Amino acid sequence: MASSSLVLPPLYIAILAVLAILFHSSSQASADLFEDNFSKSCPETNFKTSEDGQIWYLSLDKKAGCGFGTKQRYRFGWFSMKLKLVGGDSAGVVTAYYMCSEDGAGPERDELDFEFLGNRTGEPYLIQTNVYKNGTGNREMRHMLWFDPTQDFHTYSILWNSHQIVFFVDRVPIRVYKNANYTNNFFPNQKPMYLFSSIWNADDWATRGGIEKTDWKKAPFVSSYKDFSVEACQWEDPYPACVATTTKNWWDQYSSWHLSEDEKNDFAWVERNLVIYDYCKDKERFKTLPEECSLNPWE
Ligand SMILES: *[C@@H]1O[C@H](CO)[C@@H](O)[C@H](O)[C@H]1NC(C)=O
Ligand SMILES: *[C@@H]1O[C@H](CO)[C@@H](O)[C@H](O)[C@H]1NC(C)=O
Ligand SMILES: *[C@@H]1O[C@H](CO)[C@@H](O)[C@H](O)[C@H]1NC(C)=O
Ligand SMILES: *[C@@H]1O[C@H](CO)[C@@H](O)[C@H](O)[C@H]1NC(C)=O
């Protein structure tokens, strides 16, 4: 019986052939959906997409992590994506979602970071944000979240114009970083940036200051992504269309230079309840607080 059942009638073979073609072309289309906008750097084993190509999975195991970045650079705009973070025991694992002027950690880079710091099962994730100007960061803030970011997708966004940078979680502003008189000393406003995400092992510092180590028996650690969207000025070399401060783009308009009244209410709630660490309040670390700390986020 075993051997005769392997001899398929021609009709079945034809159907299988059609299915094979369909399957092949649909997985091709979903690969394109990612590859139209992103390049990745990781082994094939650490990057997967859902069958329809809409959801992307990055994984970390003992051998490798994974990262991807946009092919285009942008200067000013609204950058948004939905992420679902590694669940269960994710201590030591960091998922980063950030913008950077270069593909690397060069000494003159500008960078805007969201970093999600994993934790032991049931212990809260923290979200760390940072701003780099010309290679200098040291502008960390840490927040608790008001939901479990491993259960569902949530939206993480950055608004960036020449007046302010705002980090949003589900459209709630959690951090406002202001420019003043357009000084360039601390406000990244010249270099266009790519958008990146990656997952890596940071158990030397991430969870309870590095006390909690990554438990590799729980690997692979997987974070999921969908609904990437940007409304931004795409940079064109040699010199961009993104220079004018007089553009009609909504993110450059007066109403985007400060929080709306509703956003101010949300931001006040975040400031009262969710801030764990703010470098601008750390007088032990900074004898003189950095210049930007005197700026008023409510203006
Ligand atoms: C993604 O790539 C497609 C095809 O190249 C392009 O039309 C679209 O504008 C890109 N999306 C973003 C957000 O850059
Ligand atoms: C940027 O940083 C580099 C390297 O630290 C330094 O040589 C350069 O002067 C800085 N540029 C500006 C505009 O501050
Ligand atoms: C902007 O510059 C003016 C004049 O130099 C100064 O008086 C003012 O304090 C500055 N504003 C901020 C927010 O730094
Ligand atoms: C992890 O959980 C511990 C215990 O609840 C908490 O103190 C810590 O802030 C959490 N997050 C990180 C990143 O350490």
CSV table of C-alpha atoms and ligand atoms in Angstrom, one decimal:
chain,number,residue,atom,x,y,z
A,1,MET,CA,0.0,0.0,0.0
A,2,ALA,CA,2.8,2.4,0.9
A,3,SER,CA,4.5,2.2,-2.5
A,4,SER,CA,1.3,2.4,-4.6
A,5,SER,CA,0.0,5.5,-2.9
A,6,LEU,CA,3.1,7.4,-4.0
A,7,VAL,CA,2.2,7.0,-7.6
A,8,LEU,CA,0.0,10.0,-8.1
A,9,PRO,CA,-2.5,10.4,-11.0
A,10,PRO,CA,-1.5,13.1,-13.5
A,11,LEU,CA,-4.4,15.4,-12.4
A,12,TYR,CA,-3.0,15.5,-8.8
A,13,ILE,CA,0.5,16.3,-10.2
A,14,ALA,CA,-1.0,19.2,-12.2
A,15,ILE,CA,-2.8,20.5,-9.1
A,16,LEU,CA,0.4,20.3,-7.0
A,17,ALA,CA,2.3,22.1,-9.7
A,18,VAL,CA,-0.2,25.0,-9.7
A,19,LEU,CA,-0.1,25.1,-5.9
A,20,ALA,CA,3.7,25.2,-5.9
A,21,ILE,CA,3.6,28.1,-8.4
A,22,LEU,CA,1.0,30.0,-6.4
A,23,PHE,CA,2.9,29.5,-3.1
A,24,HIS,CA,6.1,30.5,-4.7
A,25,SER,CA,4.8,33.7,-6.1
A,26,SER,CA,3.0,34.8,-3.0
A,27,SER,CA,6.1,34.3,-0.8
A,28,GLN,CA,8.0,36.3,-3.5
A,29,ALA,CA,5.5,39.1,-3.2
A,30,SER,CA,5.8,39.2,0.6
A,31,ALA,CA,9.5,39.3,0.5
A,32,ASP,CA,9.2,42.3,-1.9
A,33,LEU,CA,7.0,44.1,0.6
A,34,PHE,CA,9.9,44.1,3.0
A,35,GLU,CA,12.6,44.5,0.5
A,36,ASP,CA,11.0,47.6,-1.2
A,37,ASN,CA,11.8,49.6,1.8
A,38,PHE,CA,14.3,47.8,4.0
A,39,SER,CA,17.6,46.0,4.0
A,40,LYS,CA,18.4,43.5,6.7
A,41,SER,CA,21.5,42.2,8.3
A,42,CYS,CA,21.1,38.9,9.9
A,43,PRO,CA,21.1,35.2,9.1
A,44,GLU,CA,18.1,33.9,7.2
A,45,THR,CA,17.2,31.8,10.3
A,46,ASN,CA,16.8,34.9,12.4
A,47,PHE,CA,14.3,36.8,10.1
A,48,LYS,CA,10.9,35.5,9.1
A,49,THR,CA,7.7,37.0,7.8
A,50,SER,CA,4.1,36.0,8.1
A,51,GLU,CA,2.7,34.2,5.1
A,52,ASP,CA,1.0,37.4,3.8
A,53,GLY,CA,4.3,39.3,4.4
A,54,GLN,CA,2.6,41.9,6.7
A,55,ILE,CA,4.3,40.9,9.9
A,56,TRP,CA,8.1,40.6,10.4
A,57,TYR,CA,9.8,38.5,13.1
A,58,LEU,CA,13.3,39.2,14.3
A,59,SER,CA,15.0,36.7,16.5
A,60,LEU,CA,17.9,36.5,18.8
A,61,ASP,CA,19.6,33.2,19.7
A,62,LYS,CA,23.0,32.4,21.1
A,63,LYS,CA,24.6,32.7,17.7
A,64,ALA,CA,23.1,35.8,16.3
A,65,GLY,CA,20.7,38.7,16.6
A,66,CYS,CA,19.0,40.5,13.7
A,67,GLY,CA,18.5,44.0,12.4
A,68,PHE,CA,16.9,45.9,9.6
A,69,GLY,CA,17.0,49.4,8.3
A,70,THR,CA,15.3,51.6,5.7
A,71,LYS,CA,17.0,52.0,2.4
A,72,GLN,CA,16.0,55.7,2.4
A,73,ARG,CA,17.0,58.5,4.7
A,74,TYR,CA,14.6,61.2,5.9
A,75,ARG,CA,14.9,64.6,7.4
A,76,PHE,CA,12.0,65.6,9.5
A,77,GLY,CA,8.6,63.9,9.6
A,78,TRP,CA,6.5,61.3,11.4
A,79,PHE,CA,7.9,57.8,11.7
A,80,SER,CA,5.7,55.0,13.1
A,81,MET,CA,5.6,51.3,13.5
A,82,LYS,CA,3.8,48.7,15.5
A,83,LEU,CA,5.9,46.4,17.7
A,84,LYS,CA,5.1,43.4,19.9
A,85,LEU,CA,8.0,42.6,22.1
A,86,VAL,CA,9.6,39.3,23.3
A,87,GLY,CA,7.4,37.7,25.9
A,88,GLY,CA,8.1,35.5,28.8
A,89,ASP,CA,11.6,35.5,30.2
A,90,SER,CA,13.3,38.2,28.2
A,91,ALA,CA,15.8,39.5,30.7
A,92,GLY,CA,19.0,40.8,29.1
A,93,VAL,CA,17.3,41.1,25.7
A,94,VAL,CA,17.0,44.5,24.1
A,95,THR,CA,14.9,45.4,21.2
A,96,ALA,CA,15.9,48.8,19.7
A,97,TYR,CA,13.8,50.9,17.3
A,98,TYR,CA,15.7,54.0,16.3
A,99,MET,CA,16.7,56.6,13.8
A,100,CYS,CA,20.3,57.2,13.0
A,101,SER,CA,22.2,59.2,10.4
A,102,GLU,CA,24.5,56.3,9.6
A,103,ASP,CA,24.5,52.5,9.6
A,104,GLY,CA,26.9,52.1,12.5
A,105,ALA,CA,28.0,53.8,15.7
A,106,GLY,CA,30.3,56.4,14.2
A,107,PRO,CA,31.7,59.3,16.3
A,108,GLU,CA,29.6,61.9,14.5
A,109,ARG,CA,26.3,60.3,14.3
A,110,ASP,CA,22.9,61.8,15.2
A,111,GLU,CA,20.5,59.3,16.7
A,112,LEU,CA,17.0,59.0,18.2
A,113,ASP,CA,16.4,55.9,20.2
A,114,PHE,CA,13.6,53.8,21.6
A,115,GLU,CA,15.1,50.8,23.5
A,116,PHE,CA,12.9,48.2,25.1
A,117,LEU,CA,14.6,46.5,28.0
A,118,GLY,CA,13.4,42.9,28.6
A,119,ASN,CA,12.8,41.4,32.0
A,120,ARG,CA,12.1,38.2,33.9
A,121,THR,CA,8.7,36.7,33.3
A,122,GLY,CA,6.0,38.9,34.9
A,123,GLU,CA,8.4,41.8,35.7
A,124,PRO,CA,7.8,45.1,33.9
A,125,TYR,CA,9.5,46.1,30.6
A,126,LEU,CA,11.1,49.5,30.7
A,127,ILE,CA,11.4,51.8,27.7
A,128,GLN,CA,14.5,53.8,27.4
A,129,THR,CA,14.9,56.8,25.0
A,130,ASN,CA,18.0,58.7,24.1
A,131,VAL,CA,19.1,61.5,21.8
A,132,TYR,CA,22.5,61.7,20.2
A,133,LYS,CA,24.0,64.7,18.5
A,134,ASN,CA,27.3,64.4,16.6
A,135,GLY,CA,28.2,61.2,18.5
A,136,THR,CA,27.2,62.4,22.0
A,137,GLY,CA,24.3,60.8,23.8
A,138,ASN,CA,24.1,60.5,27.6
A,139,ARG,CA,20.5,61.8,27.4
A,140,GLU,CA,18.7,58.8,28.7
A,141,MET,CA,15.1,58.7,30.0
A,142,ARG,CA,13.4,55.6,31.2
A,143,HIS,CA,9.6,55.1,31.5
A,144,MET,CA,7.3,52.4,32.6
A,145,LEU,CA,4.5,51.5,30.2
A,146,TRP,CA,0.8,51.3,31.1
A,147,PHE,CA,0.3,48.0,29.3
A,148,ASP,CA,2.2,44.8,28.7
A,149,PRO,CA,4.1,45.4,25.5
A,150,THR,CA,4.5,41.6,24.9
A,151,GLN,CA,0.8,40.8,24.7
A,152,ASP,CA,-0.2,42.9,21.7
A,153,PHE,CA,1.1,45.3,19.0
A,154,HIS,CA,1.5,48.9,20.1
A,155,THR,CA,2.5,51.9,18.1
A,156,TYR,CA,5.8,53.7,18.7
A,157,SER,CA,6.3,56.9,16.8
A,158,ILE,CA,8.7,59.8,16.5
A,159,LEU,CA,7.8,63.3,15.4
A,160,TRP,CA,10.8,65.2,14.3
A,161,ASN,CA,11.0,68.8,13.0
A,162,SER,CA,13.3,71.7,13.6
A,163,HIS,CA,11.5,72.8,16.8
A,164,GLN,CA,11.0,69.5,18.6
A,165,ILE,CA,11.5,65.8,18.7
A,166,VAL,CA,8.6,63.9,20.4
A,167,PHE,CA,8.6,60.2,21.3
A,168,PHE,CA,5.1,58.8,21.3
A,169,VAL,CA,3.6,55.5,22.5
A,170,ASP,CA,0.1,54.8,21.1
A,171,ARG,CA,0.0,58.5,20.2
A,172,VAL,CA,0.7,59.5,23.9
A,173,PRO,CA,3.8,61.8,24.0
A,174,ILE,CA,6.2,60.3,26.6
A,175,ARG,CA,9.2,62.6,25.9
A,176,VAL,CA,9.6,66.0,24.4
A,177,TYR,CA,13.0,67.2,23.3
A,178,LYS,CA,13.1,70.9,22.4
A,179,ASN,CA,15.2,73.0,20.2
A,180,ALA,CA,16.0,76.6,21.2
A,181,ASN,CA,16.9,79.4,18.9
A,182,TYR,CA,17.9,76.7,16.4
A,183,THR,CA,21.3,76.1,18.1
A,184,ASN,CA,23.0,73.0,16.7
A,185,ASN,CA,24.8,72.1,19.8
A,186,PHE,CA,22.4,69.5,21.1
A,187,PHE,CA,19.5,69.3,18.6
A,188,PRO,CA,19.9,66.9,15.7
A,189,ASN,CA,18.5,68.9,12.8
A,190,GLN,CA,21.0,68.7,9.9
A,191,LYS,CA,21.8,65.1,9.1
A,192,PRO,CA,19.1,62.9,7.5
A,193,MET,CA,18.4,59.6,9.2
A,194,TYR,CA,17.6,56.1,8.4
A,195,LEU,CA,15.1,54.1,10.6
A,196,PHE,CA,16.4,50.9,12.1
A,197,SER,CA,15.3,48.1,14.4
A,198,SER,CA,17.3,45.3,15.9
A,199,ILE,CA,17.3,42.7,18.7
A,200,TRP,CA,20.4,41.9,20.6
A,201,ASN,CA,21.9,40.6,23.9
A,202,ALA,CA,22.7,43.4,26.4
A,203,ASP,CA,22.8,41.4,29.6
A,204,ASP,CA,25.8,43.3,30.7
A,205,TRP,CA,23.6,46.4,31.4
A,206,ALA,CA,20.0,46.1,30.5
A,207,THR,CA,18.1,44.4,33.2
A,208,ARG,CA,18.5,45.6,36.8
A,209,GLY,CA,21.8,47.1,35.7
A,210,GLY,CA,23.1,43.8,34.3
A,211,ILE,CA,22.4,41.6,37.3
A,212,GLU,CA,19.8,39.6,35.4
A,213,LYS,CA,21.4,37.6,32.7
A,214,THR,CA,19.9,36.2,29.5
A,215,ASP,CA,18.6,32.7,29.9
A,216,TRP,CA,19.6,31.1,26.6
A,217,LYS,CA,17.5,28.0,27.4
A,218,LYS,CA,14.5,30.3,26.5
A,219,ALA,CA,16.0,31.3,23.1
A,220,PRO,CA,15.0,32.1,20.4
A,221,PHE,CA,13.7,35.5,21.5
A,222,VAL,CA,11.4,37.0,19.0
A,223,SER,CA,10.1,40.5,18.5
A,224,SER,CA,7.4,41.3,15.9
A,225,TYR,CA,6.8,44.3,13.6
A,226,LYS,CA,4.1,45.6,11.3
A,227,ASP,CA,2.5,48.7,9.8
A,228,PHE,CA,5.6,50.7,9.1
A,229,SER,CA,4.6,54.2,8.0
A,230,VAL,CA,6.5,57.4,7.4
A,231,GLU,CA,5.2,60.8,6.4
A,232,ALA,CA,8.5,62.5,6.0
A,233,CYS,CA,10.8,64.3,3.7
A,234,GLN,CA,12.8,61.7,1.8
A,235,TRP,CA,16.4,62.8,1.4
A,236,GLU,CA,17.9,63.0,-2.1
A,237,ASP,CA,21.5,63.4,-2.8
A,238,PRO,CA,23.5,65.4,-3.6
A,239,TYR,CA,21.4,68.0,-1.9
A,240,PRO,CA,17.9,67.6,-0.6
A,241,ALA,CA,14.4,68.9,-1.0
A,242,CYS,CA,14.1,68.6,2.8
A,243,VAL,CA,15.8,71.9,3.6
A,244,ALA,CA,13.0,74.5,3.4
A,245,THR,CA,11.5,75.4,6.7
A,246,THR,CA,8.7,77.0,4.6
A,247,THR,CA,7.4,73.6,3.3
A,248,LYS,CA,3.7,72.8,3.5
A,249,ASN,CA,4.4,69.5,5.2
A,250,TRP,CA,2.2,69.1,8.3
A,251,TRP,CA,5.1,68.0,10.5
A,252,ASP,CA,6.9,71.3,9.8
A,253,GLN,CA,3.9,73.5,10.5
A,254,TYR,CA,3.3,75.7,13.5
A,255,SER,CA,0.9,73.2,15.1
A,256,SER,CA,3.6,70.6,15.1
A,257,TRP,CA,6.1,72.8,16.9
A,258,HIS,CA,4.5,72.1,20.3
A,259,LEU,CA,2.1,69.7,21.9
A,260,SER,CA,-1.6,70.1,21.4
A,261,GLU,CA,-3.8,70.7,24.5
A,262,ASP,CA,-4.8,67.0,24.5
A,263,GLU,CA,-1.2,65.9,24.2
A,264,LYS,CA,-0.2,68.2,27.0
A,265,ASN,CA,-2.8,66.5,29.3
A,266,ASP,CA,-1.4,63.1,28.3
A,267,PHE,CA,2.2,64.2,28.7
A,268,ALA,CA,1.4,65.6,32.2
A,269,TRP,CA,0.0,62.2,33.1
A,270,VAL,CA,3.1,60.4,31.9
A,271,GLU,CA,5.3,62.8,33.7
A,272,ARG,CA,3.4,62.3,37.0
A,273,ASN,CA,3.2,58.5,36.8
A,274,LEU,CA,5.6,56.8,34.5
A,275,VAL,CA,9.0,58.4,34.6
A,276,ILE,CA,11.6,56.1,36.2
A,277,TYR,CA,14.7,58.1,35.2
A,278,ASP,CA,15.4,61.5,33.7
A,279,TYR,CA,19.0,62.6,33.0
A,280,CYS,CA,17.9,66.2,33.4
A,281,LYS,CA,17.2,65.5,37.1
A,282,ASP,CA,20.4,63.6,37.7
A,283,LYS,CA,22.6,66.1,39.6
A,284,GLU,CA,25.0,63.4,40.8
A,285,ARG,CA,25.8,62.5,37.2
A,286,PHE,CA,26.0,66.1,35.9
A,287,LYS,CA,27.5,68.8,38.0
A,288,THR,CA,26.0,71.3,35.6
A,289,LEU,CA,22.9,70.0,33.8
A,290,PRO,CA,23.1,69.9,30.1
A,291,GLU,CA,22.0,73.1,28.2
A,292,GLU,CA,18.8,71.5,26.8
A,293,CYS,CA,17.5,70.6,30.3
A,294,SER,CA,16.5,74.2,30.8
A,295,LEU,CA,14.1,74.2,27.9
A,296,ASN,CA,10.4,74.1,28.6
A,297,PRO,CA,8.6,71.1,27.0
A,298,TRP,CA,5.2,72.8,27.4
A,299,GLU,CA,6.0,75.7,25.1
B,1,LIG,C1,8.3,51.7,0.2
B,1,LIG,O1,8.7,51.3,-1.1
B,1,LIG,C2,7.8,51.6,-2.1
B,1,LIG,C3,8.3,51.0,-3.4
B,1,LIG,O2,9.6,51.4,-3.7
B,1,LIG,C4,7.6,53.1,-2.2
B,1,LIG,O3,6.6,53.4,-3.2
B,1,LIG,C5,7.1,53.6,-0.8
B,1,LIG,O4,7.0,55.0,-0.8
B,1,LIG,C6,8.1,53.1,0.2
B,1,LIG,N1,7.5,53.5,1.5
B,1,LIG,C7,8.2,54.3,2.4
B,1,LIG,C8,7.5,54.5,3.7
B,1,LIG,O5,9.3,54.8,2.1
B,2,LIG,C1,31.5,66.5,15.8
B,2,LIG,O1,32.3,65.5,16.5
B,2,LIG,C2,33.6,65.4,15.9
B,2,LIG,C3,34.3,64.2,16.5
B,2,LIG,O2,34.1,64.2,17.9
B,2,LIG,C4,34.4,66.7,16.1
B,2,LIG,O3,35.7,66.6,15.6
B,2,LIG,C5,33.6,67.8,15.4
B,2,LIG,O4,34.2,69.1,15.7
B,2,LIG,C6,32.2,67.8,15.9
B,2,LIG,N1,31.4,68.7,15.0
B,2,LIG,C7,30.6,69.7,15.5
B,2,LIG,C8,29.9,70.5,14.5
B,2,LIG,O5,30.5,69.9,16.7
B,3,LIG,C1,17.0,82.7,22.6
B,3,LIG,O1,17.9,83.7,22.4
B,3,LIG,C2,17.6,84.9,23.1
B,3,LIG,C3,18.6,86.0,22.7
B,3,LIG,O2,19.9,85.5,22.6
B,3,LIG,C4,17.7,84.7,24.6
B,3,LIG,O3,17.3,85.8,25.3
B,3,LIG,C5,16.7,83.6,24.9
B,3,LIG,O4,16.8,83.2,26.3
B,3,LIG,C6,16.9,82.3,24.1
B,3,LIG,N1,15.8,81.4,24.3
B,3,LIG,C7,16.0,80.2,24.6
B,3,LIG,C8,14.8,79.3,24.8
B,3,LIG,O5,17.1,79.7,24.8
B,4,LIG,C1,12.8,44.5,35.8
B,4,LIG,O1,12.1,44.1,37.0
B,4,LIG,C2,12.6,44.6,38.2
B,4,LIG,C3,11.8,44.0,39.3
B,4,LIG,O2,10.5,44.3,39.2
B,4,LIG,C4,12.6,46.1,38.2
B,4,LIG,O3,13.2,46.6,39.3
B,4,LIG,C5,13.3,46.7,36.9
B,4,LIG,O4,13.2,48.1,36.9
B,4,LIG,C6,12.7,46.0,35.7
B,4,LIG,N1,13.4,46.5,34.4
B,4,LIG,C7,14.7,46.6,34.2
B,4,LIG,C8,15.1,47.0,32.8
B,4,LIG,O5,15.6,46.3,35.0
